[in-house]
Amino acid sequence: MSKAKKRSRLQLVMDILEALDQHGELHATELSLEVRLSYDRLKAILKELNERGLIEVKQVENEHKSLMIGLTPEGYRLLDELRRLRKILEEYGLA
């Protein structure tokens, strides 16, 4: 049986940003499933992204522990730049 390739931190961040771009706001648990990442690991990355102003985290009304995650304008800008860099790397056969 082949072992799954481990994603880099950069790839994990890009997967998170792309999922939020594709789906809009997501519950944290939905995002965890979408990017195939444990909730605890996702939570640590989300904390950092939130501190850097790339995502916004909102408490869902009437749901005690439910969080909605969405991209900020800065998060969209970063995602655009990451996509541009990925395209350049692919063109040179480096991605």
XYZ file of C-alpha atoms in Angstrom:
95
model
C 0.000 0.000 0.000
C 1.417 3.425 -0.927
C 1.897 6.017 1.741
C 0.076 9.332 1.265
C 2.359 12.254 0.499
C 2.585 14.698 3.379
C 1.513 18.230 2.457
C 3.790 21.127 3.233
C 2.571 23.905 5.511
C 2.349 26.149 2.451
C 0.153 23.589 0.686
C -2.084 23.278 3.755
C -2.528 27.067 3.911
C -3.237 27.201 0.193
C -5.766 24.345 0.484
C -7.556 26.228 3.275
C -7.617 29.530 1.371
C -8.798 27.818 -1.828
C -11.592 25.973 -0.007
C -12.806 29.239 1.493
C -12.604 30.941 -1.894
C -14.574 28.132 -3.546
C -17.256 27.725 -0.872
C -17.396 31.136 0.786
C -17.825 30.967 4.536
C -17.631 27.502 6.048
C -18.161 26.063 9.488
C -14.820 25.064 10.970
C -15.836 21.380 10.930
C -16.882 21.609 7.256
C -13.551 23.228 6.421
C -11.722 20.472 8.296
C -13.471 17.850 6.166
C -12.994 19.828 2.952
C -9.220 20.099 3.360
C -8.877 16.646 4.956
C -7.150 17.913 8.085
C -7.768 17.082 11.733
C -9.755 19.727 13.554
C -6.954 20.338 16.076
C -4.346 20.883 13.362
C -6.736 23.067 11.369
C -7.530 25.137 14.461
C -3.840 25.962 14.981
C -3.436 27.095 11.370
C -6.675 29.101 11.488
C -5.468 30.907 14.616
C -2.339 32.013 12.794
C -4.219 33.012 9.627
C -6.680 35.006 11.732
C -3.873 36.783 13.614
C -2.336 37.754 10.256
C -5.651 39.174 9.017
C -6.096 36.601 6.228
C -9.341 35.086 7.516
C -12.148 36.177 9.766
C -13.700 33.925 12.352
C -17.265 34.585 13.476
C -19.266 32.953 16.224
C -22.539 31.632 14.823
C -25.563 33.099 16.569
C -27.469 30.629 18.738
C -24.727 28.011 18.324
C -22.424 28.042 21.336
C -19.262 26.557 19.821
C -19.924 26.877 16.104
C -17.533 29.079 14.128
C -17.821 30.375 10.579
C -14.598 31.009 8.701
C -14.243 33.350 5.719
C -11.510 35.101 3.748
C -10.671 38.747 4.284
C -9.645 40.998 1.376
C -6.022 40.385 2.422
C -6.661 36.636 2.313
C -7.980 36.932 -1.251
C -4.890 38.946 -2.220
C -2.556 36.338 -0.753
C -4.413 33.528 -2.519
C -4.115 35.355 -5.853
C -0.364 35.753 -5.327
C 0.074 32.101 -4.328
C -1.826 30.976 -7.429
C 0.339 33.234 -9.596
C 3.526 31.812 -8.071
C 2.277 28.241 -8.437
C 1.584 28.870 -12.124
C 5.120 30.217 -12.633
C 6.625 27.212 -10.861
C 4.512 24.843 -12.970
C 5.650 26.582 -16.166
C 9.266 25.894 -15.170
C 8.452 22.327 -14.142
C 9.246 23.046 -10.506
C 5.846 22.372 -8.962
